[in-house]
Tab-separated table of C-alpha atoms and ligand atoms in Angstrom:
chain	number	residue	atom	x	y	z
A	1	MET	CA	5.694	-50.997	35.290
A	2	ARG	CA	7.006	-48.946	32.425
A	3	ILE	CA	4.833	-48.099	29.407
A	4	ASP	CA	6.405	-46.682	26.237
A	5	ILE	CA	4.168	-45.362	23.464
A	6	ILE	CA	5.374	-44.719	19.910
A	7	SER	CA	3.303	-42.270	17.849
A	8	VAL	CA	3.508	-39.670	15.084
A	9	VAL	CA	1.446	-37.317	17.284
A	10	PRO	CA	2.685	-37.956	20.863
A	11	LYS	CA	1.398	-34.523	21.940
A	12	LEU	CA	-2.137	-35.883	21.566
A	13	MET	CA	-1.592	-38.043	24.666
A	14	GLU	CA	0.626	-35.747	26.775
A	15	SER	CA	-2.017	-33.984	28.856
A	16	PHE	CA	-4.026	-37.172	29.278
A	17	PHE	CA	-1.213	-38.930	31.136
A	18	ALA	CA	-0.419	-35.780	33.143
A	19	HIS	CA	-3.728	-35.845	35.053
A	20	SER	CA	-5.696	-37.545	37.797
A	21	ILE	CA	-5.073	-41.187	38.694
A	22	LEU	CA	-2.552	-41.614	35.871
A	23	LYS	CA	-0.549	-38.691	37.211
A	24	ARG	CA	-0.717	-40.026	40.781
A	25	GLY	CA	0.297	-43.518	39.640
A	26	GLN	CA	3.393	-42.034	38.028
A	27	GLU	CA	4.245	-39.708	40.910
A	28	ALA	CA	3.945	-42.590	43.401
A	29	GLY	CA	6.394	-44.613	41.285
A	30	HIS	CA	3.966	-47.391	40.328
A	31	VAL	CA	4.224	-46.679	36.616
A	32	GLU	CA	6.249	-44.589	34.215
A	33	VAL	CA	4.701	-43.580	30.881
A	34	VAL	CA	7.087	-42.333	28.178
A	35	LEU	CA	5.881	-40.987	24.830
A	36	HIS	CA	8.098	-41.229	21.743
A	37	ASP	CA	7.839	-39.241	18.509
A	38	LEU	CA	8.347	-41.690	15.646
A	39	ARG	CA	9.630	-38.809	13.477
A	40	ASP	CA	12.723	-38.624	15.723
A	41	TYR	CA	13.697	-41.994	14.220
A	42	SER	CA	13.155	-41.020	10.577
A	43	LEU	CA	16.282	-41.014	8.407
A	44	SER	CA	14.938	-38.365	6.027
A	45	LYS	CA	15.535	-34.602	6.256
A	46	GLN	CA	11.768	-34.026	6.179
A	47	ARG	CA	11.333	-36.511	9.057
A	48	GLN	CA	9.067	-38.609	6.850
A	49	VAL	CA	7.674	-41.810	8.385
A	50	ASP	CA	5.233	-42.988	5.675
A	51	ASP	CA	5.235	-43.804	1.978
A	52	TYR	CA	2.972	-44.889	-0.889
A	53	ALA	CA	1.594	-48.425	-0.801
A	54	PHE	CA	3.211	-50.975	-3.139
A	55	GLY	CA	0.551	-52.130	-5.579
A	56	GLY	CA	-1.123	-48.732	-5.507
A	57	GLY	CA	-4.354	-47.566	-3.922
A	58	ALA	CA	-5.329	-44.646	-1.722
A	59	GLY	CA	-3.602	-43.918	1.588
A	60	MET	CA	-0.082	-43.939	2.942
A	61	VAL	CA	1.628	-46.792	4.782
A	62	MET	CA	3.896	-46.308	7.823
A	63	SER	CA	7.424	-47.367	6.811
A	64	VAL	CA	9.310	-50.210	8.478
A	65	GLU	CA	12.701	-48.429	8.915
A	66	PRO	CA	11.822	-45.666	11.431
A	67	ILE	CA	9.659	-48.058	13.445
A	68	ALA	CA	12.402	-50.714	13.506
A	69	ARG	CA	14.979	-48.113	14.611
A	70	CYS	CA	12.687	-46.824	17.355
A	71	ILE	CA	11.727	-50.254	18.693
A	72	ARG	CA	15.332	-51.519	18.616
A	73	HIS	CA	16.552	-48.387	20.384
A	74	LEU	CA	14.004	-48.944	23.167
A	75	GLN	CA	14.756	-52.681	23.309
A	76	SER	CA	18.453	-51.914	23.809
A	77	GLU	CA	17.489	-50.205	27.085
A	78	ARG	CA	15.028	-52.750	28.507
A	79	HIS	CA	13.092	-55.926	27.819
A	80	TYR	CA	9.438	-55.569	26.801
A	81	ASP	CA	6.945	-58.226	27.906
A	82	GLU	CA	4.603	-57.262	25.066
A	83	ILE	CA	5.006	-55.086	21.982
A	84	ILE	CA	1.461	-54.063	21.177
A	85	TYR	CA	0.216	-52.677	17.861
A	86	MET	CA	-2.983	-50.628	18.148
A	87	THR	CA	-5.107	-51.411	15.091
A	88	PRO	CA	-8.827	-51.786	14.274
A	89	ASP	CA	-8.151	-55.354	13.066
A	90	GLY	CA	-6.627	-56.459	16.383
A	91	GLU	CA	-8.355	-58.514	19.085
A	92	THR	CA	-10.974	-56.528	20.982
A	93	PHE	CA	-9.722	-55.098	24.274
A	94	ASN	CA	-11.662	-55.992	27.425
A	95	GLN	CA	-11.239	-56.097	31.213
A	96	GLN	CA	-9.608	-59.519	31.051
A	97	THR	CA	-6.910	-58.206	28.702
A	98	ALA	CA	-6.448	-55.208	31.018
A	99	ASN	CA	-6.031	-57.523	34.018
A	100	GLN	CA	-3.437	-59.651	32.209
A	101	LEU	CA	-1.422	-56.684	30.929
A	102	SER	CA	-1.465	-54.965	34.354
A	103	LEU	CA	0.627	-57.901	35.677
A	104	GLN	CA	3.428	-57.313	33.131
A	105	GLY	CA	6.666	-55.425	33.729
A	106	ASN	CA	7.209	-53.327	30.611
A	107	LEU	CA	4.833	-52.656	27.726
A	108	LEU	CA	5.514	-50.990	24.377
A	109	PHE	CA	2.597	-49.572	22.379
A	110	LEU	CA	2.828	-48.679	18.688
A	111	CYS	CA	0.040	-46.434	17.421
A	112	GLY	CA	-1.080	-47.035	13.846
A	113	HIS	CA	-1.920	-44.167	11.508
A	114	TYR	CA	-2.876	-43.692	7.855
A	115	LYS	CA	-3.431	-47.103	6.230
A	116	GLY	CA	-1.453	-48.763	9.015
A	117	VAL	CA	2.103	-50.072	9.251
A	118	ASP	CA	4.087	-52.133	6.741
A	119	GLN	CA	3.153	-55.772	7.406
A	120	ARG	CA	6.847	-56.569	8.107
A	121	VAL	CA	6.658	-54.450	11.295
A	122	ARG	CA	3.859	-56.702	12.507
A	123	ASP	CA	5.653	-59.898	11.485
A	124	MET	CA	9.047	-58.926	12.933
A	125	PHE	CA	8.300	-56.984	16.139
A	126	ILE	CA	4.683	-57.128	17.293
A	127	THR	CA	3.619	-59.671	19.937
A	128	LYS	CA	0.000	-58.534	20.397
A	129	GLU	CA	-2.514	-56.589	18.285
A	130	ILE	CA	-5.339	-54.723	20.020
A	131	SER	CA	-8.487	-52.904	18.861
A	132	ILE	CA	-10.780	-51.048	21.264
A	133	GLY	CA	-13.976	-51.766	19.317
A	134	ASP	CA	-15.697	-52.099	15.983
A	135	TYR	CA	-15.316	-48.556	14.667
A	136	VAL	CA	-12.439	-46.771	12.966
A	137	LEU	CA	-10.451	-43.983	14.657
A	138	SER	CA	-8.130	-41.716	12.699
A	139	GLY	CA	-5.182	-43.051	14.694
A	140	GLY	CA	-4.259	-45.512	17.427
A	141	GLU	CA	-3.388	-42.797	20.005
A	142	LEU	CA	-6.782	-42.567	21.689
A	143	ALA	CA	-6.981	-46.365	21.682
A	144	ALA	CA	-3.523	-46.680	23.311
A	145	ALA	CA	-4.532	-44.093	25.927
A	146	VAL	CA	-7.721	-46.070	26.633
A	147	CYS	CA	-5.763	-49.308	27.125
A	148	ALA	CA	-3.031	-47.678	29.212
A	149	ASP	CA	-5.662	-46.083	31.475
A	150	ALA	CA	-7.496	-49.389	31.987
A	151	ILE	CA	-4.172	-51.149	32.715
A	152	ILE	CA	-2.573	-48.533	34.983
A	153	ARG	CA	-5.532	-48.265	37.364
A	154	LEU	CA	-5.216	-52.020	38.002
A	155	ILE	CA	-1.564	-51.872	39.077
A	156	PRO	CA	-1.427	-52.600	42.845
A	157	GLY	CA	-1.152	-49.367	44.805
A	158	VAL	CA	-2.363	-47.021	42.055
A	159	LEU	CA	-5.921	-46.922	43.375
A	160	ASN	CA	-6.648	-46.348	47.051
A	161	ASP	CA	-9.385	-48.199	48.972
A	162	GLU	CA	-12.058	-45.686	48.030
A	163	THR	CA	-11.459	-46.117	44.316
A	164	SER	CA	-10.756	-49.853	44.496
A	165	ALA	CA	-10.928	-51.700	41.183
A	166	LEU	CA	-12.487	-54.750	42.847
A	167	THR	CA	-16.012	-53.356	42.620
A	168	ASP	CA	-15.752	-52.069	39.025
A	169	SER	CA	-18.205	-52.984	36.351
A	170	PHE	CA	-16.887	-55.981	34.353
A	171	GLN	CA	-14.541	-57.229	37.084
A	172	ASP	CA	-16.685	-60.367	37.442
A	173	ASN	CA	-18.695	-59.935	34.238
A	174	LEU	CA	-21.300	-57.966	36.185
A	175	LEU	CA	-22.144	-54.278	35.832
A	176	ALA	CA	-21.683	-52.050	38.886
A	177	PRO	CA	-24.757	-51.247	41.045
A	178	PRO	CA	-26.296	-47.732	41.375
A	179	VAL	CA	-24.477	-45.370	43.744
A	180	TYR	CA	-25.731	-42.373	45.778
A	181	THR	CA	-24.200	-39.594	47.858
A	182	ARG	CA	-25.553	-36.721	49.963
A	183	PRO	CA	-28.176	-35.302	50.139
A	184	ALA	CA	-30.337	-38.296	51.087
A	185	GLU	CA	-33.288	-36.458	49.546
A	186	PHE	CA	-33.151	-34.231	46.451
A	187	GLU	CA	-36.301	-32.417	45.260
A	188	GLY	CA	-38.421	-35.042	46.934
A	189	VAL	CA	-36.479	-37.975	45.476
A	190	GLY	CA	-34.931	-40.236	48.102
A	191	ILE	CA	-32.489	-43.126	47.994
A	192	PRO	CA	-32.951	-46.855	48.658
A	193	PRO	CA	-33.516	-47.053	52.461
A	194	VAL	CA	-31.189	-50.063	52.853
A	195	LEU	CA	-28.192	-47.767	52.133
A	196	LEU	CA	-29.037	-45.802	55.301
A	197	SER	CA	-29.518	-48.929	57.428
A	198	GLY	CA	-25.892	-49.351	58.437
A	199	HIS	CA	-26.395	-53.097	57.942
A	200	GLU	CA	-23.350	-54.065	55.853
A	201	ALA	CA	-24.450	-57.575	54.903
A	202	LYS	CA	-27.850	-56.295	53.767
A	203	ILE	CA	-26.212	-53.491	51.771
A	204	ASN	CA	-23.865	-55.918	50.029
A	205	GLU	CA	-26.780	-58.206	49.233
A	206	TRP	CA	-28.768	-55.269	47.782
A	207	ARG	CA	-25.770	-54.165	45.657
A	208	PHE	CA	-25.264	-57.681	44.348
A	209	GLU	CA	-28.942	-57.992	43.403
A	210	GLN	CA	-28.822	-54.607	41.657
A	211	SER	CA	-25.688	-55.681	39.753
A	212	ILE	CA	-27.427	-58.822	38.566
A	213	GLU	CA	-30.588	-56.951	37.556
A	214	ARG	CA	-28.647	-54.296	35.613
A	215	THR	CA	-26.531	-56.882	33.846
A	216	LYS	CA	-29.572	-59.010	32.900
A	217	THR	CA	-31.411	-56.078	31.320
A	218	ARG	CA	-28.510	-54.056	29.853
A	219	ARG	CA	-25.983	-56.734	28.923
A	220	PRO	CA	-27.586	-60.167	28.557
A	221	ASP	CA	-24.363	-61.302	26.817
A	222	LEU	CA	-22.301	-60.477	29.943
A	223	TYR	CA	-24.893	-62.076	32.207
A	224	GLN	CA	-24.454	-65.338	30.305
A	225	LYS	CA	-20.684	-65.161	30.818
A	226	SER	CA	-21.063	-64.452	34.556
A	227	GLY	CA	-22.364	-67.997	35.065
A	228	LEU	CA	-25.045	-66.781	37.508
B	301	6GU	CL1	-6.518	-49.571	18.018
B	301	6GU	N1	-6.957	-47.952	16.009
B	301	6GU	C1	-7.754	-47.294	15.149
B	301	6GU	N2	-7.192	-46.494	14.232
B	301	6GU	N3	-9.074	-47.417	15.130
B	301	6GU	C2	-9.598	-48.206	16.062
B	301	6GU	C3	-8.838	-48.913	16.994
B	301	6GU	C4	-7.492	-48.753	16.935
B	301	6GU	N4	-9.659	-49.644	17.767
B	301	6GU	C5	-10.886	-49.377	17.313
B	301	6GU	N5	-10.863	-48.529	16.292
């Protein structure tokens, strides 16, 4: 998979994609993430990419020309399965969306800033609009990084067996069970004895029960969806 991200502050995301699982996923050739500075596609000497809103009002609007030039330049090099605009008025991102997008070939993310992009960008180029929740960020960069992270770790081969995505919270609308590691006793506090039993079926049963209990109490909405 290839993920391109267009932003006015690409540096914000640079170190994020250069670390941990995202770094390994790229080094192993499973995914390539490329950041693009929208200002490189500005036609003005001052590299301007925004302008006043028609009709007045506070806040700048991201102009259609630099974005169109940038997207068309990228499209001339490869096909994109989705062109995604990160915006608080998009559809809320969840694990299901992450699963779907992880099966795609190439994704292009456009990060909104200021008062957002000229509506013609959305009408002419965007195939999907995503929000990461009901709060407003100062830009779409963190949101794009969140989505890319959730997507990349689902690409086959990116995670090894130990970090398998199959047992994640949300994968089946259930929260993950409690986990423990050594020591088996810390300051007099032990761990559930079943985890030391070596009895795999019993352990799986315990984990499943714990998942159900956690989901019931913490996320009754998810529990409903799980159909259990
Ligand atoms: Cl995608 N962008 C911004 N600016 N704020 C957000 C968001 C996106 N999702 C939630 N809040």
